[in-house]
Tab-separated table of C-alpha atoms in Angstrom:
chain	number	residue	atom	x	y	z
A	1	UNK	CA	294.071	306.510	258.384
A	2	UNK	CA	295.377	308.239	261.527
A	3	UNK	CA	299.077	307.472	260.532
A	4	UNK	CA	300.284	309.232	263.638
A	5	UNK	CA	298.736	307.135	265.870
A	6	UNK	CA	300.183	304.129	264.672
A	7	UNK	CA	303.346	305.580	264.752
A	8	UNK	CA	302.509	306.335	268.425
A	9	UNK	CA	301.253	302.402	268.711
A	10	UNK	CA	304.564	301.491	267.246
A	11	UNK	CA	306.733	303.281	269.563
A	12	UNK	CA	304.895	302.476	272.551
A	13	UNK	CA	304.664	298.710	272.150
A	14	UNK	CA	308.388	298.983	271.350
A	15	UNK	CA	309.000	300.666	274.988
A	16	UNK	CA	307.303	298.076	276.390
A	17	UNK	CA	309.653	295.950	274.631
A	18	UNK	CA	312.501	297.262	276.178
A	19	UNK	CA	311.253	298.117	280.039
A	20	UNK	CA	309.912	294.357	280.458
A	21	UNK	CA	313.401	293.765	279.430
A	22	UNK	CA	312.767	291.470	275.811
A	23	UNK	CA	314.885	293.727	273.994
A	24	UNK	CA	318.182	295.768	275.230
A	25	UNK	CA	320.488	298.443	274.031
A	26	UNK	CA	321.952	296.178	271.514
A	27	UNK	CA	318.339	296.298	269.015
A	28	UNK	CA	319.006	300.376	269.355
A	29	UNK	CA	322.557	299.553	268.254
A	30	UNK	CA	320.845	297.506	265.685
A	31	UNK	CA	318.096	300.126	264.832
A	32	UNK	CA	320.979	302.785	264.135
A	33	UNK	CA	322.508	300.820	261.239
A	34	UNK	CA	319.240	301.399	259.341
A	35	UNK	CA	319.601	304.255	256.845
A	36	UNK	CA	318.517	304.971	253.127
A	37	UNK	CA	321.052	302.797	251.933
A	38	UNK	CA	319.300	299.763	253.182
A	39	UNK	CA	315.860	301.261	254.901
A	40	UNK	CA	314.687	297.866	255.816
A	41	UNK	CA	317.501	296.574	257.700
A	42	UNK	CA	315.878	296.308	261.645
A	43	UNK	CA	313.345	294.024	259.914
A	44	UNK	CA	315.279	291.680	257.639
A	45	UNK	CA	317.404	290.843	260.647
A	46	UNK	CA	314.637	290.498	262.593
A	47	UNK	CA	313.230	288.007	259.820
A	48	UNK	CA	316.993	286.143	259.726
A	49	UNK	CA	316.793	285.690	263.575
A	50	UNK	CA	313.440	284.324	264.376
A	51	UNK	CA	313.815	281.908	260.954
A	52	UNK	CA	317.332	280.531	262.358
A	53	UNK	CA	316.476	280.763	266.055
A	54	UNK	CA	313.319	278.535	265.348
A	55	UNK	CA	315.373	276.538	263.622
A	56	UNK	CA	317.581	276.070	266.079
A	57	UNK	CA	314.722	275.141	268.360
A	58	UNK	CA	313.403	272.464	266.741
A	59	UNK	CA	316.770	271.188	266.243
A	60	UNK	CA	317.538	271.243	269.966
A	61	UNK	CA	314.416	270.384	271.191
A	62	UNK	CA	314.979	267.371	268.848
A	63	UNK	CA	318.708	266.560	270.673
A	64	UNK	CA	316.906	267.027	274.019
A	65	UNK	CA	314.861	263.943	273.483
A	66	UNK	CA	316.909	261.773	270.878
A	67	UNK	CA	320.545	262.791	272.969
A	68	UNK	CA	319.582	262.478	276.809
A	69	UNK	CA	322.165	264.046	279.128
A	70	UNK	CA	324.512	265.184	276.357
A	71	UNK	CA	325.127	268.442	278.255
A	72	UNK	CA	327.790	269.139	275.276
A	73	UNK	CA	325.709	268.777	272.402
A	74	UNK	CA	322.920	270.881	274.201
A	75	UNK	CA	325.598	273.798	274.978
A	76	UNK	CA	326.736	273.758	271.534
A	77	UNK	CA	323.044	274.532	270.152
A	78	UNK	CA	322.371	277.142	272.958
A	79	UNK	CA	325.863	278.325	272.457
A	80	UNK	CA	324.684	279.315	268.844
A	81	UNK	CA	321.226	280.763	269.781
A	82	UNK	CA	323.199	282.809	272.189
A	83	UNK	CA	325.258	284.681	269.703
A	84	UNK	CA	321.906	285.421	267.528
A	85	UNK	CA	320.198	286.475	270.691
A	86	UNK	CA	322.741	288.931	271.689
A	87	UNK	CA	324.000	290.436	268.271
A	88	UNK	CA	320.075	291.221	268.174
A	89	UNK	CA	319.651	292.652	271.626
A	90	UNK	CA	317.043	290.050	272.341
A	91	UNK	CA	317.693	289.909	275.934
A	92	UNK	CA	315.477	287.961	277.567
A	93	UNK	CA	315.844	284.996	275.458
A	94	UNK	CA	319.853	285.564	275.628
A	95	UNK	CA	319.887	285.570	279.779
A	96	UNK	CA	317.628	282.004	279.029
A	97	UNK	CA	320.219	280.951	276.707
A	98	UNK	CA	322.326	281.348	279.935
A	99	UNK	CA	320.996	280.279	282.420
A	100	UNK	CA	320.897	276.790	280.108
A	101	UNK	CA	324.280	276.736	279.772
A	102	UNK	CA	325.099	276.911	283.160
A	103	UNK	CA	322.542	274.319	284.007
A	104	UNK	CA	324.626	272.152	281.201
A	105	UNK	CA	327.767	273.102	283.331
A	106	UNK	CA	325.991	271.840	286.537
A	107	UNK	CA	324.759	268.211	284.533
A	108	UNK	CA	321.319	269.475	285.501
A	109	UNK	CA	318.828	268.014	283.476
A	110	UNK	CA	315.734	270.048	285.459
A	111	UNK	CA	317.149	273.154	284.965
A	112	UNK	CA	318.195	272.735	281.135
A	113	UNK	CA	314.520	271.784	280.498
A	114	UNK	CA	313.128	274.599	282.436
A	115	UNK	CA	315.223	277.279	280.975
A	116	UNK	CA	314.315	275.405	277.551
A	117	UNK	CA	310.727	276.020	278.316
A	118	UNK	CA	311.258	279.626	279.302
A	119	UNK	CA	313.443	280.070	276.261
A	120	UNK	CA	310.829	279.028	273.870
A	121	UNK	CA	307.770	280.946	275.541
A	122	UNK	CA	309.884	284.237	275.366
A	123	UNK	CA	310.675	283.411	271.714
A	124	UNK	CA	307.009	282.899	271.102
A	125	UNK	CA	305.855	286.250	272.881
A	126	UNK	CA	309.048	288.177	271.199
A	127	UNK	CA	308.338	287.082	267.348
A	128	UNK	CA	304.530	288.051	268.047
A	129	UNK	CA	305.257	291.758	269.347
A	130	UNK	CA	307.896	292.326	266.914
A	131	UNK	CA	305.710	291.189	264.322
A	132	UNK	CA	303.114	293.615	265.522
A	133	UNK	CA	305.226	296.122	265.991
A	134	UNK	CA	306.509	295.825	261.848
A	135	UNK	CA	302.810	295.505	261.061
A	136	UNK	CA	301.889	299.003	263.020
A	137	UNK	CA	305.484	300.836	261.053
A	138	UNK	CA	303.988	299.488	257.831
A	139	UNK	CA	300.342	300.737	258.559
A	140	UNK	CA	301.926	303.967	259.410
A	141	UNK	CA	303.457	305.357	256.503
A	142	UNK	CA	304.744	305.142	253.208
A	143	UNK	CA	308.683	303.712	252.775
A	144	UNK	CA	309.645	307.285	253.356
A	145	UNK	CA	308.658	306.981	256.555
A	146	UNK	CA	309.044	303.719	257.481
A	147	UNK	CA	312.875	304.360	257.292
A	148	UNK	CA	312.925	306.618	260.184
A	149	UNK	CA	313.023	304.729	263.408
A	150	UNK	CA	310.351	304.757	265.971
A	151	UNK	CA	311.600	306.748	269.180
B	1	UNK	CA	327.943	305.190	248.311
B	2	UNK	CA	324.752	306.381	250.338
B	3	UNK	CA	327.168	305.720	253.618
B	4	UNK	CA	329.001	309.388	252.894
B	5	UNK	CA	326.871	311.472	254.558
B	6	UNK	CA	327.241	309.394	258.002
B	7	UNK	CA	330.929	309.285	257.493
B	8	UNK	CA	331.114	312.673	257.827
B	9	UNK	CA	328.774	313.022	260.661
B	10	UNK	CA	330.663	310.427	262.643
B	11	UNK	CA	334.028	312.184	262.080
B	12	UNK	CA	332.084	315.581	263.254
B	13	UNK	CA	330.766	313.591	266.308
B	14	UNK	CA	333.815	312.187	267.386
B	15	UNK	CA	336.433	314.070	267.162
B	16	UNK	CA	339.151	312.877	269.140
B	17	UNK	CA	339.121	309.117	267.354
B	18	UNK	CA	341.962	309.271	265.350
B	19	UNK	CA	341.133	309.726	261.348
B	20	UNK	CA	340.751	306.160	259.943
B	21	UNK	CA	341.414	305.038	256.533
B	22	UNK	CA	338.187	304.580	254.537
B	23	UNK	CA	338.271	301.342	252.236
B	24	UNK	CA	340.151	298.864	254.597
B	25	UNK	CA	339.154	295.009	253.425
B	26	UNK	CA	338.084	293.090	255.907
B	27	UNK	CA	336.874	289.718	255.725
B	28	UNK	CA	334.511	288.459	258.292
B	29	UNK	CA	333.784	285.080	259.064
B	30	UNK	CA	331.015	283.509	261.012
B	31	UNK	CA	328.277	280.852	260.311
B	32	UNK	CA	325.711	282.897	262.494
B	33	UNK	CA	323.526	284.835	259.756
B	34	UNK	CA	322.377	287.034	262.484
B	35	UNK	CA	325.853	288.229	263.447
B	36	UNK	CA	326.999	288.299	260.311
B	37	UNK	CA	324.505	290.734	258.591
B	38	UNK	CA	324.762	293.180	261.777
B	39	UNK	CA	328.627	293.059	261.199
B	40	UNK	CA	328.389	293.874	257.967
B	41	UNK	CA	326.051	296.916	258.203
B	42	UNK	CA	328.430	298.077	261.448
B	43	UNK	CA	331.972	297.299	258.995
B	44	UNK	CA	330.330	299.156	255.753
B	45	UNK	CA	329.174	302.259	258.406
B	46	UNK	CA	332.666	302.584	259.205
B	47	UNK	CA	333.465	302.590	255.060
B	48	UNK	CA	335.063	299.532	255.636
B	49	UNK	CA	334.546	297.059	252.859
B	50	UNK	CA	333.551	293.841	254.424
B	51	UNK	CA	333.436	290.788	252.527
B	52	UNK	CA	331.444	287.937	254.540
B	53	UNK	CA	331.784	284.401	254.566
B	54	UNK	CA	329.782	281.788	256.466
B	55	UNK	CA	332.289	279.280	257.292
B	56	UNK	CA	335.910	279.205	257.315
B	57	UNK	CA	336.373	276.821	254.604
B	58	UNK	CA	335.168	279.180	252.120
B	59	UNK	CA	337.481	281.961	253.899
B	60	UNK	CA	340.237	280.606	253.445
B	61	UNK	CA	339.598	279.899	249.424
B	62	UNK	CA	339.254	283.921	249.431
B	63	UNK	CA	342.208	284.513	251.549
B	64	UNK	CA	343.824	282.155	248.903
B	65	UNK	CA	342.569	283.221	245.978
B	66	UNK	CA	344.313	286.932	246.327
B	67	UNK	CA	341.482	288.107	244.028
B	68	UNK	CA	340.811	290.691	247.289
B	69	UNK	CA	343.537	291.909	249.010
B	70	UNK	CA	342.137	291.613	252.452
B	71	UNK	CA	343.447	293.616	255.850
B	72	UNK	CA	342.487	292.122	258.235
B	73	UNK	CA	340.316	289.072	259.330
B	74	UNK	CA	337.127	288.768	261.499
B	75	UNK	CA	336.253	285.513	262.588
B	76	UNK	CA	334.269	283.800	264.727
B	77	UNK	CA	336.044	281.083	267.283
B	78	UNK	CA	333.328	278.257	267.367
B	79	UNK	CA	332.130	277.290	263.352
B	80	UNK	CA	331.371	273.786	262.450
B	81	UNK	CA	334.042	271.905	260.138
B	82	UNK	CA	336.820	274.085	260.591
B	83	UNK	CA	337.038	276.767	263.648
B	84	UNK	CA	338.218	280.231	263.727
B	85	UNK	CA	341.473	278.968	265.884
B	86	UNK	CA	342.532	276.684	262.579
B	87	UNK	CA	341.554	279.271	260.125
B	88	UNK	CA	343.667	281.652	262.485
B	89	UNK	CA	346.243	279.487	262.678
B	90	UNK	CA	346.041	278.770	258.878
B	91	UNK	CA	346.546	282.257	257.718
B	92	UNK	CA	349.318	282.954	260.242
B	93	UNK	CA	351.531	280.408	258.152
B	94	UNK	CA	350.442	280.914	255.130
B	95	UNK	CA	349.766	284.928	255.328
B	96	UNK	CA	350.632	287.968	257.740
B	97	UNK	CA	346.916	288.842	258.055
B	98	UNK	CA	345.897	290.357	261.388
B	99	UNK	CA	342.811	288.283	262.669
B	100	UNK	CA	340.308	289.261	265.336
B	101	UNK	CA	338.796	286.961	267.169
B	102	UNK	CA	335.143	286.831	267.300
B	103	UNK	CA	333.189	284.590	270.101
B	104	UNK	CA	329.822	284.628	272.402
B	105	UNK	CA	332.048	284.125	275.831
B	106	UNK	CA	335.027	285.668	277.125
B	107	UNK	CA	336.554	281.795	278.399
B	108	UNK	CA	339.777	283.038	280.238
B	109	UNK	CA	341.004	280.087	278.107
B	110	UNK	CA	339.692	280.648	274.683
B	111	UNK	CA	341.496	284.407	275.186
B	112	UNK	CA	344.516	283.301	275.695
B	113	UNK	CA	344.280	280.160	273.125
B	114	UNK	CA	343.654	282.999	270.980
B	115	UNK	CA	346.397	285.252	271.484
B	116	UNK	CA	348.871	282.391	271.339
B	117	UNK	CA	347.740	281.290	268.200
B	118	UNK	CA	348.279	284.939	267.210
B	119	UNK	CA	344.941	286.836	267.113
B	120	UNK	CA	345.809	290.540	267.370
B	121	UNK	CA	342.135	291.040	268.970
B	122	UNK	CA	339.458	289.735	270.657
B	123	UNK	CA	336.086	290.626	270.692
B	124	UNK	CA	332.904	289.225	272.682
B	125	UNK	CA	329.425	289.124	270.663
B	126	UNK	CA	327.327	291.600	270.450
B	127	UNK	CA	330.141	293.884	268.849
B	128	UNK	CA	329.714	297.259	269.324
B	129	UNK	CA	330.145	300.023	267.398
B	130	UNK	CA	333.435	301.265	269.488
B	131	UNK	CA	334.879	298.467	269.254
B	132	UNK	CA	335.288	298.199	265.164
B	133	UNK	CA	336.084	301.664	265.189
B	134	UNK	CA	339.531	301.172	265.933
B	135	UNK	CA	340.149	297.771	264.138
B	136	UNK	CA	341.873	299.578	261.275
B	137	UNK	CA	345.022	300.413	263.913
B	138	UNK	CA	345.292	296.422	263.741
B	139	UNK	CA	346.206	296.545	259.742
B	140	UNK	CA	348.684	300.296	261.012
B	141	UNK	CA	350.376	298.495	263.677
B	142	UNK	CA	351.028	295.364	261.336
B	143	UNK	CA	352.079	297.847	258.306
B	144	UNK	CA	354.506	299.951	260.787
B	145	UNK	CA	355.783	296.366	261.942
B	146	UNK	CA	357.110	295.336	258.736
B	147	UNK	CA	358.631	299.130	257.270
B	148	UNK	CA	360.819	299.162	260.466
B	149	UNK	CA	361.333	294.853	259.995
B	150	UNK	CA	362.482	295.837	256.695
B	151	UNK	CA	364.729	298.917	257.985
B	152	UNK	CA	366.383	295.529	259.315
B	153	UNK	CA	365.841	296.311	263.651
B	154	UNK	CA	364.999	293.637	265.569
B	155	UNK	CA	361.149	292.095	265.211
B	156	UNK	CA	360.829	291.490	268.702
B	157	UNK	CA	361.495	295.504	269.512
B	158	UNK	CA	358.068	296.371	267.386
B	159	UNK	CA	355.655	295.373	269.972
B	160	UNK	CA	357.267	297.731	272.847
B	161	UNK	CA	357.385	300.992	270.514
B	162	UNK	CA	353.738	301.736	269.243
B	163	UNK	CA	352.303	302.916	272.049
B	164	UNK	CA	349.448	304.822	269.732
B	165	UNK	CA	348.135	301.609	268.727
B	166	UNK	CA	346.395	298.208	269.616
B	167	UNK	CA	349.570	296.151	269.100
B	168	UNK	CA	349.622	293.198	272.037
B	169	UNK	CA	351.367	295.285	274.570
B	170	UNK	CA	349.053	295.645	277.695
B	171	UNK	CA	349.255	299.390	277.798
B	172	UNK	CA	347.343	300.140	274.666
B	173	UNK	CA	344.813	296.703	275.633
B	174	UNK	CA	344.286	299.081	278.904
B	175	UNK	CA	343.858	302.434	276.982
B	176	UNK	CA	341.736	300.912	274.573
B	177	UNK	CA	339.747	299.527	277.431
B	178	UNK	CA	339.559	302.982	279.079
B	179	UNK	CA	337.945	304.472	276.022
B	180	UNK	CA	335.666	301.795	275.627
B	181	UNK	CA	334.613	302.680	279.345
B	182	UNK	CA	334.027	306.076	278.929
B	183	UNK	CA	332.213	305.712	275.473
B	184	UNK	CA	329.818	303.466	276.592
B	185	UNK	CA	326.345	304.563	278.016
B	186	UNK	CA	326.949	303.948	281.265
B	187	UNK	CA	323.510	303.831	282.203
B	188	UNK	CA	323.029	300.350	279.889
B	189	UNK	CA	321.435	297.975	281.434
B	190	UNK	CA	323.356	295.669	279.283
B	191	UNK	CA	324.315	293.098	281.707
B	192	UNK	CA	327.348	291.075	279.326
B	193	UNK	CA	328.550	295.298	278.767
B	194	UNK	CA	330.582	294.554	282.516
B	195	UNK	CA	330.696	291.220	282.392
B	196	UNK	CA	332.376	292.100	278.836
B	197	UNK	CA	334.808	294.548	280.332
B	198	UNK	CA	335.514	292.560	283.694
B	199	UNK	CA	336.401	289.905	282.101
B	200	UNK	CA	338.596	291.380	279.786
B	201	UNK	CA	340.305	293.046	282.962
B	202	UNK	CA	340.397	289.761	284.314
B	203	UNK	CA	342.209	288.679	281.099
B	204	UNK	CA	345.046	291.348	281.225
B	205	UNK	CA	345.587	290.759	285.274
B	206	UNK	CA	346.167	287.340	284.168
B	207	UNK	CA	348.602	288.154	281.211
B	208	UNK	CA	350.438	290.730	282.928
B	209	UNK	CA	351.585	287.993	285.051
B	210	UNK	CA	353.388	285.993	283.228
């Protein structure tokens, strides 16, 4: 197997990550806190997020219907994805997060549900690349390896 | 600990951050798992010892407890059941624990609800590294407070004379800022980065004021 050029798969789809703007400086912050001490750590968090930002989803998609117009209740959910989004560097999803939030300010209904919409397409394309992008690092190498991070 | 080798290379790379103590307790609080784990791999990098709890309930039964003498206290402002503010204001009555607040928006309000419940800190999610690197001078400036209390001067004096650390007083908020400026990359394209720092600006204008 031509380990090197998954490593090179890895790290591109990674850049392309960060120039369409899904991911920020914040995953590199992220990324540095990986060592031998805990070599898995960029993906266990990356597990931990997209299990509790689905979650958190479902649960406000849920409120959206069952809770019409309860701008408060709908902050407080995208209040919480927010701080996931951003201690992750997931930044397109955060600035949707956002944008919700000030739609909540602004008691518009449209604009919550079309930020919602946004939010969840950009969680659907960032789980799938990420997951790629594991898949490739664990293609690539033995653990030895895998503990380096892909520039 | 496998986190030696890093400690040493940090200290190499930065040079002019002041030495910090290794081993200071901190106990973090927050019922975001995401947050929390990243915290605790950025606290333990700094040879911190974090100690992590998911709500403030459960914080406050280890603050209690006293089977960990904590220094200082991380917590995030908005948890369900009880919120960082009450824990804050809990362990300011019952304990002279410096908190830091913790939160996903820098609210001109929340701040300053914050520093008048007595947080010595307050810190806007994502947390970055620079910004834990200097929590320790929290727990230094609370430990100088109470040896000159105890030389018997007046309490109110201690907040004026510590210009080398992050006590309250504007000056060091605006040196601390400065270095936070100059450390970060300024080429980030980290939009909440300003926002961050504006609006902590924005904070101090307003404080200064009064």
């Amino acid at each position: 197997m031509d380990y090197s050029n998954l490593r090179r798969q890895a790290a591109s789809l990674k850049k392309g990550l960060f120039d369409q703007g899904h991911l920020d400086e914040q995953f590199r912050q992220v990324e540095d806190l990986q060592d031998e001490a805990s070599p898995n750590f960029v993906e266990e968090v990356v597990v931990v997020f997209f299990k509790d930002s689905g979650r958190l989803i479902t649960n406000l998609e849920q409120a959206l219907e069952k809770y019409p117009r309860d701008f408060n209740r709908w902050d407080a959910y995208m209040q919480q994805l927010k701080g996931s989004c951003s201690s992750i560097g997931a930044s397109r999803m955060k600035n949707e997060c956002m944008s919700f939030r000030d739609s909540c300010g602004q008691r518009n209904v449209e604009g919550c549900m079309g930020s919602f919409q946004k939010l969840k397409r950009e969680h659907a394309v960032l789980r799938q690349k990420l997951e790629s992008y594991f898949q490739l690092l664990r293609q690539a190498g033995p653990a030895g390896a895998a503990t380096r991070p892909v520039m | 600990m496998g986190a030696m080798g890093e400690d040493q290379r940090e200290r190499m790379e930065d040079a002019t951050v002041d030495k910090f103590p290794e081993g200071l307790r901190v106990l973090a609080v927050d019922d975001d798992c995401v947050c929390l784990n990243v915290l605790e791999a950025l606290l333990r990098r700094y040879i911190y010892h974090p100690t992590m709890a998911m709500d403030a309930k459960t914080a406050l039964k280890m603050l209690r407890t006293g089977k960990v003498k904590f220094d200082l206290v991380i917590t995030d402002v908005r948890m369900p059941y009880m919120d960082g503010f009450k824990l804050l204001e809990l362990t300011g009555l019952e304990m002279d624990m410096p908190v830091i607040m913790l939160s996903v928006d820098c609210d001109k309000k929340v701040v300053l609800k914050g520093i008048n419940h007595g947080a010595c800190d307050y810190l806007v999610k994502p947390v970055y590294t620079n910004d834990l690197k200097n929590i320790w001078q929290h727990d230094k400036s609370r430990r100088r407070s109470q040896a000159i209390s105890h030389m018997g001067r007046d309490n109110a004096v201690d907040e004026r004379v510590h210009p080398g650390t992050l006590a309250m007083s504007k000056d060091s908020k605006n040196k601390r800022n400065n270095e936070y400026h100059s450390n970060k990359n300024t080429e980030s394209t980290h939009s909440s980065t300003t926002q961050k720092s504006q609006g902590w600006h924005g904070q101090l204008s307003f404080i200064t004021s009064f």
